Amino acid sequence: MPATPVDPASGSVYPIGLRLAGKRVVVVGGGQVAHRRVAGLLDAHAVVTVVSPAVTPALEALVEPGAVTWLQRPYAPGDLADAWYAVAATDSTEVNTAVADEAEQRRIFCARADDRSRSSVWTPAVGRQGDVVVSVHGGGDPQRAVGIRDAVLAGLTDGTVPDTVSRPRDGRGSVVLVGGGPGDPGLMTVRGRQALATADVVLADHLAPQSLLSTLPPHVEVVDASKLPRGRSMAQEHINALLVEHALAGKRVVRLKGGDPFVFGRGFEELEACAAAGVPVEVVPGVTSAIGVPGLAGVPVTHRGMTHEFVVVSGHVPPDHPASLVDWPSLGRLRGTLVVLMGVETAPAIAAALVEHGRAADTPVAVVVDGASPAQRLYRTTLAGLGDTLVAEGVRPPAVWVVGDVVGLGAATTSPGGQ
């Protein structure tokens, strides 16, 4: 018999978490609603079959690698055989009713996308924060549920909703290497914010989002692990030792860096030190300043029909330095984009080497200073004029400079924070 209609606003629901890993789930329909349901079911590791004459491109992309089985035809009675859960998400009330009726006969819970009152299960607003799943039922108001879900997730991210993370039974702590992005706290990943919100100890670089440190609870120990250009810095060996020491003492340790931990951030050295000491370590990638900072200034590092490659180079030593590992002759012949990090002091020597090895002296250059901050500035010049521009404008680190035709594209637009 058909499911008994229930007023969605009645609150008559028993909230549970379905463990669908390895279990067959049938989704009837191939539109946007079906796609959203399939995405969540795949996160739960369900074995998903989609029944529909046509599907969205995004759903078809899941079929190709075998993540989803697609029965390319209309729904037929019997399609729910052996299923543990069903979703009726077509644009036909008649078909959705037939799917729901079959589910009722087979004692399979079924979510109807078109009629909540006749669904045997109501799909909540779901969000994930690490291994935490937040599920909210809003009665008859789905937008209310979404709002509450988002508020809880935001609280888990910034720490205003406490998340007491259980500690390993052996008393050991852990280390999370977090890429903080180019400096604006809004450009830090959700996972990075979550790790920071649950930290006991934070070792922070000066290029990491500093404003986030002021939001940490008083009990969190903050260690200044800055490395100033040509100035004061904490030795890498000491940073490694502190990470291991605090983790072995049972603390949750966050190593907060600017950009991405593995892009000239010495993050892998820290990972190796933790692994050698038997300390669990997680890597949270960040938005590297090599791409993020030029992008914020309106300069793309690639553009269709103009460049098929871009190279990121550390400019902390000049081309003739015995410690340089860069093949400057090859970069001089490069036709694409070159992005230089940590290259303010060495910029004139690098520009000269590029010109010497084949790059035109009038190649456009964009210099972005204090990227992703209210003080961000953009200067445009050429390889021949780069040194004079840096002196005239008093450019100091941090700065990212970009070489290539893409710089001219940025000049045709209004650049955020630029000139």
PDB file of C-alpha atoms in Angstrom, residues 226-376:
ATOM      1  CA  SER A 226      58.870  32.790  11.377  1.00  0.00           C
ATOM      2  CA  LYS A 227      61.661  32.863   8.838  1.00  0.00           C
ATOM      3  CA  LEU A 228      62.279  36.486   7.879  1.00  0.00           C
ATOM      4  CA  PRO A 229      64.055  37.099   4.545  1.00  0.00           C
ATOM      5  CA  ARG A 230      67.747  37.722   5.283  1.00  0.00           C
ATOM      6  CA  GLY A 231      66.751  38.214   8.928  1.00  0.00           C
ATOM      7  CA  ARG A 232      65.801  36.448  12.134  1.00  0.00           C
ATOM      8  CA  SER A 233      64.429  32.948  11.754  1.00  0.00           C
ATOM      9  CA  MET A 234      63.841  29.756  13.698  1.00  0.00           C
ATOM     10  CA  ALA A 235      66.096  26.965  12.495  1.00  0.00           C
ATOM     11  CA  GLN A 236      64.261  24.239  10.615  1.00  0.00           C
ATOM     12  CA  GLU A 237      65.796  21.586  12.839  1.00  0.00           C
ATOM     13  CA  HIS A 238      64.351  23.339  15.890  1.00  0.00           C
ATOM     14  CA  ILE A 239      60.902  23.516  14.263  1.00  0.00           C
ATOM     15  CA  ASN A 240      61.052  19.797  13.507  1.00  0.00           C
ATOM     16  CA  ALA A 241      62.034  19.028  17.083  1.00  0.00           C
ATOM     17  CA  LEU A 242      59.203  21.129  18.523  1.00  0.00           C
ATOM     18  CA  LEU A 243      56.614  19.407  16.342  1.00  0.00           C
ATOM     19  CA  VAL A 244      57.754  15.999  17.517  1.00  0.00           C
ATOM     20  CA  GLU A 245      58.156  17.050  21.143  1.00  0.00           C
ATOM     21  CA  HIS A 246      54.660  18.461  21.509  1.00  0.00           C
ATOM     22  CA  ALA A 247      53.040  15.584  19.615  1.00  0.00           C
ATOM     23  CA  LEU A 248      54.787  12.955  21.768  1.00  0.00           C
ATOM     24  CA  ALA A 249      53.477  14.848  24.794  1.00  0.00           C
ATOM     25  CA  GLY A 250      49.935  14.107  23.570  1.00  0.00           C
ATOM     26  CA  LYS A 251      49.216  17.512  22.014  1.00  0.00           C
ATOM     27  CA  ARG A 252      47.349  18.274  18.801  1.00  0.00           C
ATOM     28  CA  VAL A 253      49.891  20.341  16.887  1.00  0.00           C
ATOM     29  CA  VAL A 254      49.246  22.539  13.859  1.00  0.00           C
ATOM     30  CA  ARG A 255      52.130  23.778  11.729  1.00  0.00           C
ATOM     31  CA  LEU A 256      50.576  26.843  10.114  1.00  0.00           C
ATOM     32  CA  LYS A 257      52.358  28.023   6.977  1.00  0.00           C
ATOM     33  CA  GLY A 258      51.747  30.572   4.271  1.00  0.00           C
ATOM     34  CA  GLY A 259      50.776  29.276   0.843  1.00  0.00           C
ATOM     35  CA  ASP A 260      51.067  25.510   0.414  1.00  0.00           C
ATOM     36  CA  PRO A 261      53.269  23.370   2.701  1.00  0.00           C
ATOM     37  CA  PHE A 262      54.963  21.634  -0.214  1.00  0.00           C
ATOM     38  CA  VAL A 263      55.672  24.666  -2.429  1.00  0.00           C
ATOM     39  CA  PHE A 264      58.996  25.987  -1.131  1.00  0.00           C
ATOM     40  CA  GLY A 265      57.590  25.560   2.354  1.00  0.00           C
ATOM     41  CA  ARG A 266      59.901  22.781   3.626  1.00  0.00           C
ATOM     42  CA  GLY A 267      56.786  20.896   4.597  1.00  0.00           C
ATOM     43  CA  PHE A 268      58.126  17.531   3.530  1.00  0.00           C
ATOM     44  CA  GLU A 269      61.115  17.927   5.847  1.00  0.00           C
ATOM     45  CA  GLU A 270      58.675  18.324   8.711  1.00  0.00           C
ATOM     46  CA  LEU A 271      56.659  15.339   7.553  1.00  0.00           C
ATOM     47  CA  GLU A 272      59.826  13.226   7.451  1.00  0.00           C
ATOM     48  CA  ALA A 273      60.779  14.286  10.976  1.00  0.00           C
ATOM     49  CA  CYS A 274      57.343  13.369  12.312  1.00  0.00           C
ATOM     50  CA  ALA A 275      57.285  10.040  10.485  1.00  0.00           C
ATOM     51  CA  ALA A 276      60.740   9.131  11.817  1.00  0.00           C
ATOM     52  CA  ALA A 277      59.490   9.748  15.368  1.00  0.00           C
ATOM     53  CA  GLY A 278      56.304   7.713  14.820  1.00  0.00           C
ATOM     54  CA  VAL A 279      54.077  10.793  15.020  1.00  0.00           C
ATOM     55  CA  PRO A 280      50.845  10.717  12.963  1.00  0.00           C
ATOM     56  CA  VAL A 281      50.904  13.594  10.488  1.00  0.00           C
ATOM     57  CA  GLU A 282      48.310  14.994   8.089  1.00  0.00           C
ATOM     58  CA  VAL A 283      48.906  17.401   5.214  1.00  0.00           C
ATOM     59  CA  VAL A 284      46.315  20.076   4.421  1.00  0.00           C
ATOM     60  CA  PRO A 285      47.149  21.723   1.077  1.00  0.00           C
ATOM     61  CA  GLY A 286      46.833  25.460   0.729  1.00  0.00           C
ATOM     62  CA  VAL A 287      46.386  27.999  -2.053  1.00  0.00           C
ATOM     63  CA  THR A 288      49.946  28.647  -3.181  1.00  0.00           C
ATOM     64  CA  SER A 289      50.902  32.302  -3.578  1.00  0.00           C
ATOM     65  CA  ALA A 290      52.459  31.393  -6.925  1.00  0.00           C
ATOM     66  CA  ILE A 291      48.970  31.161  -8.407  1.00  0.00           C
ATOM     67  CA  GLY A 292      46.742  32.852  -5.847  1.00  0.00           C
ATOM     68  CA  VAL A 293      48.560  36.178  -5.561  1.00  0.00           C
ATOM     69  CA  PRO A 294      48.795  36.894  -9.318  1.00  0.00           C
ATOM     70  CA  GLY A 295      45.177  35.772  -9.659  1.00  0.00           C
ATOM     71  CA  LEU A 296      44.049  38.218  -6.989  1.00  0.00           C
ATOM     72  CA  ALA A 297      45.843  40.967  -8.914  1.00  0.00           C
ATOM     73  CA  GLY A 298      44.047  40.023 -12.136  1.00  0.00           C
ATOM     74  CA  VAL A 299      47.013  38.258 -13.742  1.00  0.00           C
ATOM     75  CA  PRO A 300      46.325  34.677 -14.902  1.00  0.00           C
ATOM     76  CA  VAL A 301      49.296  32.311 -15.072  1.00  0.00           C
ATOM     77  CA  THR A 302      47.802  30.553 -18.117  1.00  0.00           C
ATOM     78  CA  HIS A 303      45.480  31.577 -20.934  1.00  0.00           C
ATOM     79  CA  ARG A 304      44.090  29.546 -23.802  1.00  0.00           C
ATOM     80  CA  GLY A 305      45.967  30.086 -27.035  1.00  0.00           C
ATOM     81  CA  MET A 306      48.770  31.975 -25.308  1.00  0.00           C
ATOM     82  CA  THR A 307      50.587  29.592 -22.980  1.00  0.00           C
ATOM     83  CA  HIS A 308      50.569  25.857 -22.364  1.00  0.00           C
ATOM     84  CA  GLU A 309      52.861  25.889 -19.369  1.00  0.00           C
ATOM     85  CA  PHE A 310      53.926  27.857 -16.337  1.00  0.00           C
ATOM     86  CA  VAL A 311      56.964  27.336 -14.133  1.00  0.00           C
ATOM     87  CA  VAL A 312      57.349  28.340 -10.489  1.00  0.00           C
ATOM     88  CA  VAL A 313      60.890  29.198  -9.424  1.00  0.00           C
ATOM     89  CA  SER A 314      62.500  29.989  -6.104  1.00  0.00           C
ATOM     90  CA  GLY A 315      64.570  33.141  -6.451  1.00  0.00           C
ATOM     91  CA  HIS A 316      66.233  33.009  -3.042  1.00  0.00           C
ATOM     92  CA  VAL A 317      69.672  32.638  -4.672  1.00  0.00           C
ATOM     93  CA  PRO A 318      70.861  34.346  -7.894  1.00  0.00           C
ATOM     94  CA  PRO A 319      71.513  32.367 -11.086  1.00  0.00           C
ATOM     95  CA  ASP A 320      75.317  32.322 -10.644  1.00  0.00           C
ATOM     96  CA  HIS A 321      75.170  31.077  -7.049  1.00  0.00           C
ATOM     97  CA  PRO A 322      76.747  27.632  -6.517  1.00  0.00           C
ATOM     98  CA  ALA A 323      73.675  26.522  -4.543  1.00  0.00           C
ATOM     99  CA  SER A 324      71.250  27.298  -7.395  1.00  0.00           C
ATOM    100  CA  LEU A 325      69.467  24.241  -8.787  1.00  0.00           C
ATOM    101  CA  VAL A 326      67.592  26.119 -11.512  1.00  0.00           C
ATOM    102  CA  ASP A 327      68.326  25.549 -15.212  1.00  0.00           C
ATOM    103  CA  TRP A 328      68.259  29.216 -16.182  1.00  0.00           C
ATOM    104  CA  PRO A 329      69.270  28.664 -19.837  1.00  0.00           C
ATOM    105  CA  SER A 330      66.183  26.473 -20.287  1.00  0.00           C
ATOM    106  CA  LEU A 331      63.945  29.023 -18.599  1.00  0.00           C
ATOM    107  CA  GLY A 332      65.324  31.710 -20.876  1.00  0.00           C
ATOM    108  CA  ARG A 333      64.051  29.726 -23.850  1.00  0.00           C
ATOM    109  CA  LEU A 334      60.646  29.175 -22.228  1.00  0.00           C
ATOM    110  CA  ARG A 335      57.685  30.588 -24.164  1.00  0.00           C
ATOM    111  CA  GLY A 336      55.193  30.315 -21.303  1.00  0.00           C
ATOM    112  CA  THR A 337      54.788  31.947 -17.920  1.00  0.00           C
ATOM    113  CA  LEU A 338      57.448  32.170 -15.223  1.00  0.00           C
ATOM    114  CA  VAL A 339      56.455  32.868 -11.613  1.00  0.00           C
ATOM    115  CA  VAL A 340      59.227  33.840  -9.204  1.00  0.00           C
ATOM    116  CA  LEU A 341      58.852  33.527  -5.436  1.00  0.00           C
ATOM    117  CA  MET A 342      61.328  34.873  -2.868  1.00  0.00           C
ATOM    118  CA  GLY A 343      63.043  36.838  -5.625  1.00  0.00           C
ATOM    119  CA  VAL A 344      63.047  40.534  -4.715  1.00  0.00           C
ATOM    120  CA  GLU A 345      66.722  40.956  -3.902  1.00  0.00           C
ATOM    121  CA  THR A 346      67.822  38.686  -6.745  1.00  0.00           C
ATOM    122  CA  ALA A 347      65.396  40.054  -9.344  1.00  0.00           C
ATOM    123  CA  PRO A 348      67.911  42.081 -11.386  1.00  0.00           C
ATOM    124  CA  ALA A 349      70.262  39.105 -11.699  1.00  0.00           C
ATOM    125  CA  ILE A 350      67.419  36.753 -12.637  1.00  0.00           C
ATOM    126  CA  ALA A 351      66.060  39.172 -15.245  1.00  0.00           C
ATOM    127  CA  ALA A 352      69.528  39.545 -16.757  1.00  0.00           C
ATOM    128  CA  ALA A 353      69.960  35.753 -16.933  1.00  0.00           C
ATOM    129  CA  LEU A 354      66.597  35.302 -18.659  1.00  0.00           C
ATOM    130  CA  VAL A 355      67.448  37.939 -21.264  1.00  0.00           C
ATOM    131  CA  GLU A 356      70.935  36.477 -21.753  1.00  0.00           C
ATOM    132  CA  HIS A 357      69.454  33.076 -22.517  1.00  0.00           C
ATOM    133  CA  GLY A 358      66.817  34.183 -24.982  1.00  0.00           C
ATOM    134  CA  ARG A 359      63.893  35.936 -23.324  1.00  0.00           C
ATOM    135  CA  ALA A 360      63.120  39.287 -24.911  1.00  0.00           C
ATOM    136  CA  ALA A 361      64.102  42.299 -22.831  1.00  0.00           C
ATOM    137  CA  ASP A 362      60.653  43.853 -23.360  1.00  0.00           C
ATOM    138  CA  THR A 363      58.815  40.780 -22.005  1.00  0.00           C
ATOM    139  CA  PRO A 364      56.054  42.043 -19.668  1.00  0.00           C
ATOM    140  CA  VAL A 365      56.534  41.587 -15.911  1.00  0.00           C
ATOM    141  CA  ALA A 366      53.998  42.051 -13.122  1.00  0.00           C
ATOM    142  CA  VAL A 367      55.155  42.487  -9.539  1.00  0.00           C
ATOM    143  CA  VAL A 368      52.554  41.900  -6.809  1.00  0.00           C
ATOM    144  CA  VAL A 369      53.565  43.135  -3.361  1.00  0.00           C
ATOM    145  CA  ASP A 370      51.845  42.175  -0.094  1.00  0.00           C
ATOM    146  CA  GLY A 371      49.408  39.988  -2.008  1.00  0.00           C
ATOM    147  CA  ALA A 372      46.070  38.989  -0.487  1.00  0.00           C
ATOM    148  CA  SER A 373      46.266  41.839   2.029  1.00  0.00           C
ATOM    149  CA  PRO A 374      44.691  45.313   2.198  1.00  0.00           C
ATOM    150  CA  ALA A 375      48.135  46.702   1.274  1.00  0.00           C
ATOM    151  CA  GLN A 376      48.372  44.693  -1.980  1.00  0.00           C
TER     152      GLN A 376
END
